Amino acid sequence: MIRHQKTVHEGHRDFICDKCEKKFTLKWSLFSHQRTVHEGLKNYACGYCEKKFGKKSHLIGHQKTLHEERKDYTCDHCEKKYGKKSDWIRHQKTFHEGRKDYACEKCERNFGRKSELFRHQRTVHEGRKDYACDKCTKKFGQKSNLLTHQKTIHEGRKDFACDTCEKKFGQKQKLLVHQKRVHEGHKD
């Protein structure tokens, strides 16, 4: 009861990761985070694309939204669809309510998520690049950038194909830019 009150109602997060400063309400959650994020322990592999996850729930969510294309949560304002309720709620708050509740004290930029603020502080103000490629000397401030680098540069994967001309891209953003510039005639 006391733990519930401290963590849920008072927002206490007493367990802090010594590598990235992310805070957790439970010691077990901290250990799980350290094993999966910093030690790279990922025992759950996707049968469709071989991507690996540290938690079974993350694997199931990945399969549901990406491979089964299930997006059960639809925005009432713009019809954008989400596979996870938490993403849908965050979208409502940040895009339609304009909420960016987390401000950087050094440059006054505001963020919709606390994790975005922490990542900004680590990478921009501290210049940290905690994610090193094991195949070359490149280092990255964000794990997602490391994974994209490894997938596209070292594995040569191009998982995003244009449905108009079938040209393939290693990153979804590059596919979207291609579609706008080549097939929709946008220059920007």
Short mmCIF file of C-alpha atoms in Angstrom, two decimals:
data_model
loop_
_atom_site.label_atom_id
_atom_site.label_comp_id
_atom_site.label_asym_id
_atom_site.label_seq_id
_atom_site.Cartn_x
_atom_site.Cartn_y
_atom_site.Cartn_z
CA MET A 1 0.00 0.00 0.00
CA ILE A 2 2.79 2.46 0.89
CA ARG A 3 4.78 1.53 -2.23
CA HIS A 4 1.65 2.02 -4.34
CA GLN A 5 1.06 5.46 -2.85
CA LYS A 6 4.70 6.50 -3.29
CA THR A 7 5.04 5.28 -6.88
CA VAL A 8 1.59 5.92 -8.35
CA HIS A 9 0.27 8.94 -6.46
CA GLU A 10 3.48 10.70 -5.46
CA GLY A 11 5.51 9.77 -8.56
CA HIS A 12 8.52 8.39 -6.68
CA ARG A 13 11.12 6.69 -8.86
CA ASP A 14 13.88 5.74 -6.45
CA PHE A 15 15.91 3.40 -8.68
CA ILE A 16 18.19 5.19 -11.15
CA CYS A 17 20.21 3.62 -13.95
CA ASP A 18 23.88 4.53 -13.57
CA LYS A 19 24.42 4.43 -17.34
CA CYS A 20 21.59 6.60 -18.69
CA GLU A 21 19.95 8.08 -15.56
CA LYS A 22 16.51 6.67 -16.40
CA LYS A 23 14.42 6.34 -13.24
CA PHE A 24 12.27 3.39 -12.15
CA THR A 25 9.70 2.73 -9.46
CA LEU A 26 10.80 -0.87 -8.92
CA LYS A 27 14.27 -2.35 -8.47
CA TRP A 28 13.27 -5.25 -10.73
CA SER A 29 12.37 -2.79 -13.52
CA LEU A 30 15.82 -1.20 -13.23
CA PHE A 31 17.54 -4.61 -13.50
CA SER A 32 15.37 -5.55 -16.47
CA HIS A 33 16.23 -2.24 -18.16
CA GLN A 34 19.97 -2.71 -17.57
CA ARG A 35 19.93 -6.28 -18.92
CA THR A 36 17.98 -5.47 -22.06
CA VAL A 37 19.12 -1.94 -22.92
CA HIS A 38 22.74 -1.77 -21.77
CA GLU A 39 23.80 -5.43 -21.77
CA GLY A 40 21.81 -6.22 -24.92
CA LEU A 41 20.09 -9.33 -23.52
CA LYS A 42 17.23 -10.00 -25.92
CA ASN A 43 15.72 -13.48 -25.73
CA TYR A 44 12.56 -12.87 -27.75
CA ALA A 45 13.01 -12.94 -31.55
CA CYS A 46 10.36 -11.99 -34.08
CA GLY A 47 9.51 -14.85 -36.42
CA TYR A 48 8.76 -12.42 -39.25
CA CYS A 49 11.85 -10.20 -39.34
CA GLU A 50 14.24 -11.65 -36.71
CA LYS A 51 14.28 -8.42 -34.66
CA LYS A 52 14.99 -9.25 -31.01
CA PHE A 53 13.40 -7.93 -27.85
CA GLY A 54 14.20 -8.03 -24.15
CA LYS A 55 10.57 -8.41 -23.14
CA LYS A 56 7.92 -10.72 -24.53
CA SER A 57 5.32 -7.93 -24.32
CA HIS A 58 7.51 -5.78 -26.60
CA LEU A 59 7.77 -8.63 -29.12
CA ILE A 60 3.99 -9.11 -29.11
CA GLY A 61 3.40 -5.36 -29.53
CA HIS A 62 5.91 -5.26 -32.40
CA GLN A 63 4.26 -8.17 -34.20
CA LYS A 64 0.77 -6.79 -33.66
CA THR A 65 1.49 -3.29 -34.94
CA LEU A 66 4.15 -3.92 -37.59
CA HIS A 67 3.47 -7.34 -39.08
CA GLU A 68 -0.23 -7.79 -38.40
CA GLU A 69 -0.74 -4.06 -39.04
CA ARG A 70 -3.16 -3.80 -36.13
CA LYS A 71 -3.63 -0.29 -34.89
CA ASP A 72 -6.55 -0.34 -32.52
CA TYR A 73 -6.35 3.28 -31.29
CA THR A 74 -7.48 6.07 -33.62
CA CYS A 75 -7.08 9.79 -32.99
CA ASP A 76 -10.42 11.60 -32.99
CA HIS A 77 -8.81 14.76 -34.38
CA CYS A 78 -6.65 13.58 -37.28
CA GLU A 79 -7.53 9.89 -37.81
CA LYS A 80 -3.92 8.80 -37.13
CA LYS A 81 -3.83 5.23 -35.84
CA TYR A 82 -1.71 3.69 -33.10
CA GLY A 83 -0.97 0.16 -32.02
CA LYS A 84 -0.31 1.12 -28.42
CA LYS A 85 -2.65 3.06 -26.16
CA SER A 86 0.26 4.91 -24.55
CA ASP A 87 1.40 6.21 -27.96
CA TRP A 88 -2.14 7.34 -28.77
CA ILE A 89 -2.44 9.22 -25.43
CA ARG A 90 0.98 10.84 -25.90
CA HIS A 91 -0.03 11.91 -29.43
CA GLN A 92 -3.21 13.53 -28.07
CA LYS A 93 -1.26 15.43 -25.40
CA THR A 94 1.68 16.61 -27.49
CA PHE A 95 0.12 17.25 -30.91
CA HIS A 96 -3.46 18.28 -30.22
CA GLU A 97 -3.14 19.76 -26.75
CA GLY A 98 0.32 21.16 -27.51
CA ARG A 99 1.67 19.94 -24.21
CA LYS A 100 5.42 19.84 -23.82
CA ASP A 101 5.74 19.59 -20.08
CA TYR A 102 9.47 18.89 -19.87
CA ALA A 103 11.80 21.88 -20.30
CA CYS A 104 15.56 21.84 -20.69
CA GLU A 105 17.15 24.20 -18.17
CA LYS A 106 20.18 24.83 -20.38
CA CYS A 107 18.55 25.85 -23.66
CA GLU A 108 14.87 26.14 -22.77
CA ARG A 109 13.72 23.59 -25.39
CA ASN A 110 10.55 21.79 -24.37
CA PHE A 111 9.67 18.13 -24.82
CA GLY A 112 6.52 16.07 -24.66
CA ARG A 113 8.24 13.17 -22.90
CA LYS A 114 10.67 13.08 -20.01
CA SER A 115 12.77 10.49 -21.84
CA GLU A 116 13.13 12.90 -24.78
CA LEU A 117 14.38 15.60 -22.41
CA PHE A 118 16.94 13.22 -20.85
CA ARG A 119 18.13 12.03 -24.27
CA HIS A 120 18.46 15.66 -25.40
CA GLN A 121 20.50 16.56 -22.31
CA ARG A 122 22.80 13.54 -22.68
CA THR A 123 23.44 13.89 -26.40
CA VAL A 124 23.35 17.67 -26.93
CA HIS A 125 24.63 19.21 -23.72
CA GLU A 126 26.84 16.41 -22.40
CA GLY A 127 27.91 15.20 -25.86
CA ARG A 128 27.52 11.59 -24.80
CA LYS A 129 27.62 8.83 -27.37
CA ASP A 130 27.03 5.73 -25.28
CA TYR A 131 26.20 3.36 -28.12
CA ALA A 132 29.24 2.06 -30.01
CA CYS A 133 29.15 -0.08 -33.12
CA ASP A 134 30.98 -3.36 -32.63
CA LYS A 135 31.86 -3.58 -36.34
CA CYS A 136 33.43 -0.13 -36.84
CA THR A 137 34.50 2.89 -34.79
CA LYS A 138 31.25 4.88 -35.03
CA LYS A 139 29.44 5.90 -31.84
CA PHE A 140 25.91 7.17 -31.40
CA GLY A 141 23.97 9.15 -28.85
CA GLN A 142 20.83 7.09 -29.40
CA LYS A 143 20.49 3.33 -29.52
CA SER A 144 17.98 3.55 -32.37
CA ASN A 145 20.61 5.31 -34.51
CA LEU A 146 23.14 2.57 -33.76
CA LEU A 147 20.66 -0.13 -34.72
CA THR A 148 19.75 1.67 -37.95
CA HIS A 149 23.46 2.06 -38.75
CA GLN A 150 24.17 -1.63 -38.16
CA LYS A 151 21.14 -2.76 -40.14
CA THR A 152 21.69 -0.52 -43.16
CA ILE A 153 25.49 -0.20 -43.33
CA HIS A 154 26.82 -3.53 -42.05
CA GLU A 155 23.91 -5.82 -42.95
CA GLY A 156 22.96 -3.92 -46.12
CA ARG A 157 19.27 -4.25 -45.31
CA LYS A 158 16.70 -2.16 -47.16
CA ASP A 159 13.39 -3.07 -45.56
CA PHE A 160 11.32 -0.17 -46.91
CA ALA A 161 10.16 -0.46 -50.53
CA CYS A 162 8.33 2.18 -52.56
CA ASP A 163 4.99 0.77 -53.66
CA THR A 164 5.08 2.90 -56.83
CA CYS A 165 8.53 2.15 -58.28
CA GLU A 166 9.78 -0.61 -55.95
CA LYS A 167 12.99 1.29 -55.06
CA LYS A 168 14.22 0.13 -51.64
CA PHE A 169 15.47 2.11 -48.66
CA GLY A 170 17.15 1.30 -45.38
CA GLN A 171 15.15 3.88 -43.44
CA LYS A 172 11.43 4.64 -43.51
CA GLN A 173 12.09 8.40 -43.44
CA LYS A 174 14.17 8.17 -46.62
CA LEU A 175 11.35 6.26 -48.32
CA LEU A 176 8.85 8.96 -47.32
CA VAL A 177 11.14 11.73 -48.65
CA HIS A 178 11.55 9.78 -51.92
CA GLN A 179 7.79 9.37 -52.31
CA LYS A 180 7.15 13.08 -51.72
CA ARG A 181 9.92 14.31 -54.03
CA VAL A 182 9.71 11.76 -56.84
CA HIS A 183 6.08 10.70 -56.94
CA GLU A 184 4.28 13.69 -55.45
CA GLY A 185 6.51 16.43 -56.92
CA HIS A 186 7.39 18.14 -53.61
CA LYS A 187 10.76 19.89 -53.52
CA ASP A 188 10.98 20.50 -49.74
#
